[in-house]
Amino acid sequence: MKDESFPLTQPSDCGQSRDEIAAEIADHLVAAEAEMTKRGATTDEAQAAARQKFGDVEKIKQTCYWIQNGETIMLRWTLVSLAAVLCILLGLSVLGNWRTQSHLADEMGKLSAELIALAAAKQPPPPAPQPPEITGMIYAGSKDKPVAGASVAILRGDGTVVRRTTCDEKGNYHSGPLEAG
């Protein structure tokens, strides 16, 4: 199976690329000088005309180097930048998780201490249940006309009298504590 992934130029190849570019430019200059010499120019005139026609050699070397290796260089910097951003995000995530865990541990410690204190504290006993009692008001026709001193009989379900009481001056009565049943 053929590897179709993008080949990265090894760092040792960059020097070779510079040498290849310099050799290619020198070859172009020699070819231009030879053509000028065939036309009848002297060697010095042919060299000067070839350099003038070719342009700034250093600038052309840099441009050719960038054309040949620029994609690899940009890809490397992109990958390095992406790796740096991912490392920063991973670091922030780890820091955030660490802070959350330490905060939760502190809160759990406080909650445990509160629960221990609550368990150790003696709870007051619940109030004793009050025996049943019957209260009410006796009035004649409306609540505005209370009956004072009326006799009230408290009966069981079978009709036996459990207790007798009288109303106060406002018509209110209280049976007092009664036995269950």
PDB file of C-alpha atoms in Angstrom:
ATOM      1  CA  MET A   1       0.000   0.000   0.000  1.00  0.00           C
ATOM      2  CA  LYS A   2       1.362   3.386  -0.983  1.00  0.00           C
ATOM      3  CA  ASP A   3       1.734   6.005   1.763  1.00  0.00           C
ATOM      4  CA  GLU A   4      -0.217   9.060   0.597  1.00  0.00           C
ATOM      5  CA  SER A   5       0.289  11.153   3.714  1.00  0.00           C
ATOM      6  CA  PHE A   6       1.875  14.575   3.393  1.00  0.00           C
ATOM      7  CA  PRO A   7       5.670  14.093   3.489  1.00  0.00           C
ATOM      8  CA  LEU A   8       7.491  16.476   5.807  1.00  0.00           C
ATOM      9  CA  THR A   9      10.957  17.554   4.748  1.00  0.00           C
ATOM     10  CA  GLN A  10      13.489  16.562   7.352  1.00  0.00           C
ATOM     11  CA  PRO A  11      15.569  19.383   8.881  1.00  0.00           C
ATOM     12  CA  SER A  12      18.723  17.934   7.294  1.00  0.00           C
ATOM     13  CA  ASP A  13      17.125  18.370   3.842  1.00  0.00           C
ATOM     14  CA  CYS A  14      16.835  22.154   4.249  1.00  0.00           C
ATOM     15  CA  GLY A  15      20.572  22.642   3.715  1.00  0.00           C
ATOM     16  CA  GLN A  16      20.405  20.445   0.649  1.00  0.00           C
ATOM     17  CA  SER A  17      17.536  22.575  -0.671  1.00  0.00           C
ATOM     18  CA  ARG A  18      19.639  25.715  -0.293  1.00  0.00           C
ATOM     19  CA  ASP A  19      22.502  24.051  -2.149  1.00  0.00           C
ATOM     20  CA  GLU A  20      20.177  22.881  -4.911  1.00  0.00           C
ATOM     21  CA  ILE A  21      18.705  26.378  -5.284  1.00  0.00           C
ATOM     22  CA  ALA A  22      22.176  27.979  -5.429  1.00  0.00           C
ATOM     23  CA  ALA A  23      23.269  25.426  -8.051  1.00  0.00           C
ATOM     24  CA  GLU A  24      20.136  26.061 -10.124  1.00  0.00           C
ATOM     25  CA  ILE A  25      20.651  29.840 -10.056  1.00  0.00           C
ATOM     26  CA  ALA A  26      24.324  29.437 -10.951  1.00  0.00           C
ATOM     27  CA  ASP A  27      23.304  27.188 -13.853  1.00  0.00           C
ATOM     28  CA  HIS A  28      20.843  29.835 -15.120  1.00  0.00           C
ATOM     29  CA  LEU A  29      23.500  32.545 -14.888  1.00  0.00           C
ATOM     30  CA  VAL A  30      26.039  30.399 -16.767  1.00  0.00           C
ATOM     31  CA  ALA A  31      23.459  29.627 -19.493  1.00  0.00           C
ATOM     32  CA  ALA A  32      22.612  33.349 -19.846  1.00  0.00           C
ATOM     33  CA  GLU A  33      26.347  34.247 -19.992  1.00  0.00           C
ATOM     34  CA  ALA A  34      26.928  31.592 -22.669  1.00  0.00           C
ATOM     35  CA  GLU A  35      24.059  32.947 -24.754  1.00  0.00           C
ATOM     36  CA  MET A  36      25.412  36.520 -24.485  1.00  0.00           C
ATOM     37  CA  THR A  37      28.887  35.340 -25.366  1.00  0.00           C
ATOM     38  CA  LYS A  38      27.523  33.617 -28.501  1.00  0.00           C
ATOM     39  CA  ARG A  39      25.982  36.932 -29.509  1.00  0.00           C
ATOM     40  CA  GLY A  40      29.426  38.492 -29.393  1.00  0.00           C
ATOM     41  CA  ALA A  41      29.659  40.052 -25.922  1.00  0.00           C
ATOM     42  CA  THR A  42      32.844  39.791 -23.884  1.00  0.00           C
ATOM     43  CA  THR A  43      32.899  37.549 -20.803  1.00  0.00           C
ATOM     44  CA  ASP A  44      32.703  40.495 -18.368  1.00  0.00           C
ATOM     45  CA  GLU A  45      29.899  42.133 -20.331  1.00  0.00           C
ATOM     46  CA  ALA A  46      28.047  38.786 -20.571  1.00  0.00           C
ATOM     47  CA  GLN A  47      28.323  38.248 -16.767  1.00  0.00           C
ATOM     48  CA  ALA A  48      27.075  41.770 -16.009  1.00  0.00           C
ATOM     49  CA  ALA A  49      24.195  41.500 -18.511  1.00  0.00           C
ATOM     50  CA  ALA A  50      23.199  38.044 -17.190  1.00  0.00           C
ATOM     51  CA  ARG A  51      23.150  39.288 -13.558  1.00  0.00           C
ATOM     52  CA  GLN A  52      21.205  42.395 -14.572  1.00  0.00           C
ATOM     53  CA  LYS A  53      18.694  40.330 -16.547  1.00  0.00           C
ATOM     54  CA  PHE A  54      18.366  37.729 -13.780  1.00  0.00           C
ATOM     55  CA  GLY A  55      17.868  40.276 -10.960  1.00  0.00           C
ATOM     56  CA  ASP A  56      18.756  40.191  -7.251  1.00  0.00           C
ATOM     57  CA  VAL A  57      20.268  36.732  -6.720  1.00  0.00           C
ATOM     58  CA  GLU A  58      19.818  36.649  -2.889  1.00  0.00           C
ATOM     59  CA  LYS A  59      16.189  37.688  -3.103  1.00  0.00           C
ATOM     60  CA  ILE A  60      15.530  35.030  -5.751  1.00  0.00           C
ATOM     61  CA  LYS A  61      17.281  32.409  -3.567  1.00  0.00           C
ATOM     62  CA  GLN A  62      15.025  33.295  -0.626  1.00  0.00           C
ATOM     63  CA  THR A  63      11.910  33.256  -2.815  1.00  0.00           C
ATOM     64  CA  CYS A  64      12.812  29.865  -4.298  1.00  0.00           C
ATOM     65  CA  TYR A  65      13.601  28.466  -0.834  1.00  0.00           C
ATOM     66  CA  TRP A  66      10.235  29.683   0.474  1.00  0.00           C
ATOM     67  CA  ILE A  67       8.414  28.217  -2.546  1.00  0.00           C
ATOM     68  CA  GLN A  68      10.158  24.877  -2.053  1.00  0.00           C
ATOM     69  CA  ASN A  69       9.939  24.667   1.762  1.00  0.00           C
ATOM     70  CA  GLY A  70       7.308  27.228   2.806  1.00  0.00           C
ATOM     71  CA  GLU A  71       4.469  24.750   2.998  1.00  0.00           C
ATOM     72  CA  THR A  72       6.467  22.469   5.279  1.00  0.00           C
ATOM     73  CA  ILE A  73       7.558  25.375   7.466  1.00  0.00           C
ATOM     74  CA  MET A  74       4.010  26.712   7.763  1.00  0.00           C
ATOM     75  CA  LEU A  75       2.668  23.236   8.531  1.00  0.00           C
ATOM     76  CA  ARG A  76       5.275  22.761  11.258  1.00  0.00           C
ATOM     77  CA  TRP A  77       4.435  26.124  12.847  1.00  0.00           C
ATOM     78  CA  THR A  78       0.736  25.336  12.611  1.00  0.00           C
ATOM     79  CA  LEU A  79       1.267  21.989  14.333  1.00  0.00           C
ATOM     80  CA  VAL A  80       3.505  23.554  16.993  1.00  0.00           C
ATOM     81  CA  SER A  81       0.904  26.292  17.625  1.00  0.00           C
ATOM     82  CA  LEU A  82      -1.910  23.755  17.822  1.00  0.00           C
ATOM     83  CA  ALA A  83       0.084  21.602  20.239  1.00  0.00           C
ATOM     84  CA  ALA A  84       0.827  24.673  22.393  1.00  0.00           C
ATOM     85  CA  VAL A  85      -2.849  25.678  22.499  1.00  0.00           C
ATOM     86  CA  LEU A  86      -3.867  22.121  23.384  1.00  0.00           C
ATOM     87  CA  CYS A  87      -1.254  21.998  26.156  1.00  0.00           C
ATOM     88  CA  ILE A  88      -2.518  25.298  27.575  1.00  0.00           C
ATOM     89  CA  LEU A  89      -6.135  24.085  27.457  1.00  0.00           C
ATOM     90  CA  LEU A  90      -5.162  20.794  29.081  1.00  0.00           C
ATOM     91  CA  GLY A  91      -3.312  22.685  31.817  1.00  0.00           C
ATOM     92  CA  LEU A  92      -6.314  24.944  32.439  1.00  0.00           C
ATOM     93  CA  SER A  93      -8.609  21.917  32.561  1.00  0.00           C
ATOM     94  CA  VAL A  94      -6.369  20.138  35.066  1.00  0.00           C
ATOM     95  CA  LEU A  95      -6.135  23.295  37.188  1.00  0.00           C
ATOM     96  CA  GLY A  96      -9.913  23.766  37.131  1.00  0.00           C
ATOM     97  CA  ASN A  97     -10.543  20.139  38.080  1.00  0.00           C
ATOM     98  CA  TRP A  98      -7.994  20.339  40.886  1.00  0.00           C
ATOM     99  CA  ARG A  99      -9.633  23.481  42.298  1.00  0.00           C
ATOM    100  CA  THR A 100     -13.085  21.895  42.064  1.00  0.00           C
ATOM    101  CA  GLN A 101     -11.909  18.728  43.808  1.00  0.00           C
ATOM    102  CA  SER A 102     -10.207  20.657  46.611  1.00  0.00           C
ATOM    103  CA  HIS A 103     -13.317  22.832  47.089  1.00  0.00           C
ATOM    104  CA  LEU A 104     -15.541  19.744  47.222  1.00  0.00           C
ATOM    105  CA  ALA A 105     -13.191  18.093  49.724  1.00  0.00           C
ATOM    106  CA  ASP A 106     -13.363  21.184  51.971  1.00  0.00           C
ATOM    107  CA  GLU A 107     -17.157  21.303  51.750  1.00  0.00           C
ATOM    108  CA  MET A 108     -17.439  17.563  52.477  1.00  0.00           C
ATOM    109  CA  GLY A 109     -15.217  18.032  55.542  1.00  0.00           C
ATOM    110  CA  LYS A 110     -17.449  20.847  56.815  1.00  0.00           C
ATOM    111  CA  LEU A 111     -20.588  18.812  56.154  1.00  0.00           C
ATOM    112  CA  SER A 112     -19.137  15.782  57.955  1.00  0.00           C
ATOM    113  CA  ALA A 113     -18.262  17.938  60.967  1.00  0.00           C
ATOM    114  CA  GLU A 114     -21.809  19.340  61.051  1.00  0.00           C
ATOM    115  CA  LEU A 115     -23.314  15.851  60.839  1.00  0.00           C
ATOM    116  CA  ILE A 116     -21.072  14.597  63.649  1.00  0.00           C
ATOM    117  CA  ALA A 117     -22.055  17.597  65.792  1.00  0.00           C
ATOM    118  CA  LEU A 118     -25.747  16.969  65.111  1.00  0.00           C
ATOM    119  CA  ALA A 119     -25.413  13.283  65.948  1.00  0.00           C
ATOM    120  CA  ALA A 120     -23.557  14.074  69.184  1.00  0.00           C
ATOM    121  CA  ALA A 121     -26.041  16.719  70.330  1.00  0.00           C
ATOM    122  CA  LYS A 122     -28.819  15.281  72.462  1.00  0.00           C
ATOM    123  CA  GLN A 123     -32.156  15.829  70.904  1.00  0.00           C
ATOM    124  CA  PRO A 124     -34.905  16.908  73.285  1.00  0.00           C
ATOM    125  CA  PRO A 125     -37.535  14.228  73.730  1.00  0.00           C
ATOM    126  CA  PRO A 126     -40.710  14.795  71.803  1.00  0.00           C
ATOM    127  CA  PRO A 127     -43.463  16.373  73.862  1.00  0.00           C
ATOM    128  CA  ALA A 128     -45.729  13.896  75.603  1.00  0.00           C
ATOM    129  CA  PRO A 129     -49.053  13.527  73.867  1.00  0.00           C
ATOM    130  CA  GLN A 130     -51.787  15.509  75.543  1.00  0.00           C
ATOM    131  CA  PRO A 131     -54.857  13.579  76.572  1.00  0.00           C
ATOM    132  CA  PRO A 132     -57.923  14.364  74.497  1.00  0.00           C
ATOM    133  CA  GLU A 133     -59.998  17.327  75.603  1.00  0.00           C
ATOM    134  CA  ILE A 134     -63.255  18.799  74.345  1.00  0.00           C
ATOM    135  CA  THR A 135     -63.781  22.557  74.230  1.00  0.00           C
ATOM    136  CA  GLY A 136     -66.573  24.641  72.828  1.00  0.00           C
ATOM    137  CA  MET A 137     -69.063  27.489  73.296  1.00  0.00           C
ATOM    138  CA  ILE A 138     -72.729  27.463  74.137  1.00  0.00           C
ATOM    139  CA  TYR A 139     -74.847  30.298  72.788  1.00  0.00           C
ATOM    140  CA  ALA A 140     -78.489  31.075  72.239  1.00  0.00           C
ATOM    141  CA  GLY A 141     -79.236  31.659  68.535  1.00  0.00           C
ATOM    142  CA  SER A 142     -75.955  33.392  67.588  1.00  0.00           C
ATOM    143  CA  LYS A 143     -72.422  33.706  68.908  1.00  0.00           C
ATOM    144  CA  ASP A 144     -73.257  37.207  70.057  1.00  0.00           C
ATOM    145  CA  LYS A 145     -75.500  35.738  72.789  1.00  0.00           C
ATOM    146  CA  PRO A 146     -73.377  33.337  74.914  1.00  0.00           C
ATOM    147  CA  VAL A 147     -75.093  31.314  77.648  1.00  0.00           C
ATOM    148  CA  ALA A 148     -73.284  31.659  80.989  1.00  0.00           C
ATOM    149  CA  GLY A 149     -73.368  28.926  83.673  1.00  0.00           C
ATOM    150  CA  ALA A 150     -75.011  26.267  81.463  1.00  0.00           C
ATOM    151  CA  SER A 151     -74.386  22.644  82.425  1.00  0.00           C
ATOM    152  CA  VAL A 152     -72.611  20.507  79.771  1.00  0.00           C
ATOM    153  CA  ALA A 153     -72.463  16.688  79.811  1.00  0.00           C
ATOM    154  CA  ILE A 154     -69.671  14.872  77.946  1.00  0.00           C
ATOM    155  CA  LEU A 155     -70.903  11.463  76.702  1.00  0.00           C
ATOM    156  CA  ARG A 156     -69.257   8.360  75.277  1.00  0.00           C
ATOM    157  CA  GLY A 157     -70.346   6.757  72.063  1.00  0.00           C
ATOM    158  CA  ASP A 158     -72.567   4.317  74.014  1.00  0.00           C
ATOM    159  CA  GLY A 159     -74.348   7.222  75.778  1.00  0.00           C
ATOM    160  CA  THR A 160     -72.729   7.004  79.220  1.00  0.00           C
ATOM    161  CA  VAL A 161     -71.793  10.319  80.807  1.00  0.00           C
ATOM    162  CA  VAL A 162     -68.045  10.722  81.182  1.00  0.00           C
ATOM    163  CA  ARG A 163     -67.935  14.167  82.699  1.00  0.00           C
ATOM    164  CA  ARG A 164     -70.067  17.166  83.520  1.00  0.00           C
ATOM    165  CA  THR A 165     -68.901  20.769  83.370  1.00  0.00           C
ATOM    166  CA  THR A 166     -70.386  24.273  83.335  1.00  0.00           C
ATOM    167  CA  CYS A 167     -69.819  27.220  80.990  1.00  0.00           C
ATOM    168  CA  ASP A 168     -68.069  30.377  82.068  1.00  0.00           C
ATOM    169  CA  GLU A 169     -69.600  33.860  81.676  1.00  0.00           C
ATOM    170  CA  LYS A 170     -68.645  33.936  77.953  1.00  0.00           C
ATOM    171  CA  GLY A 171     -70.297  30.571  77.243  1.00  0.00           C
ATOM    172  CA  ASN A 172     -67.001  28.668  76.857  1.00  0.00           C
ATOM    173  CA  TYR A 173     -66.511  25.235  78.367  1.00  0.00           C
ATOM    174  CA  HIS A 174     -63.538  22.816  78.727  1.00  0.00           C
ATOM    175  CA  SER A 175     -63.955  19.157  79.468  1.00  0.00           C
ATOM    176  CA  GLY A 176     -60.473  18.733  80.912  1.00  0.00           C
ATOM    177  CA  PRO A 177     -58.387  15.651  80.159  1.00  0.00           C
ATOM    178  CA  LEU A 178     -60.438  12.659  79.046  1.00  0.00           C
ATOM    179  CA  GLU A 179     -59.598   8.985  78.999  1.00  0.00           C
ATOM    180  CA  ALA A 180     -59.269   7.294  75.627  1.00  0.00           C
ATOM    181  CA  GLY A 181     -62.443   5.709  74.354  1.00  0.00           C
TER     182      GLY A 181
END
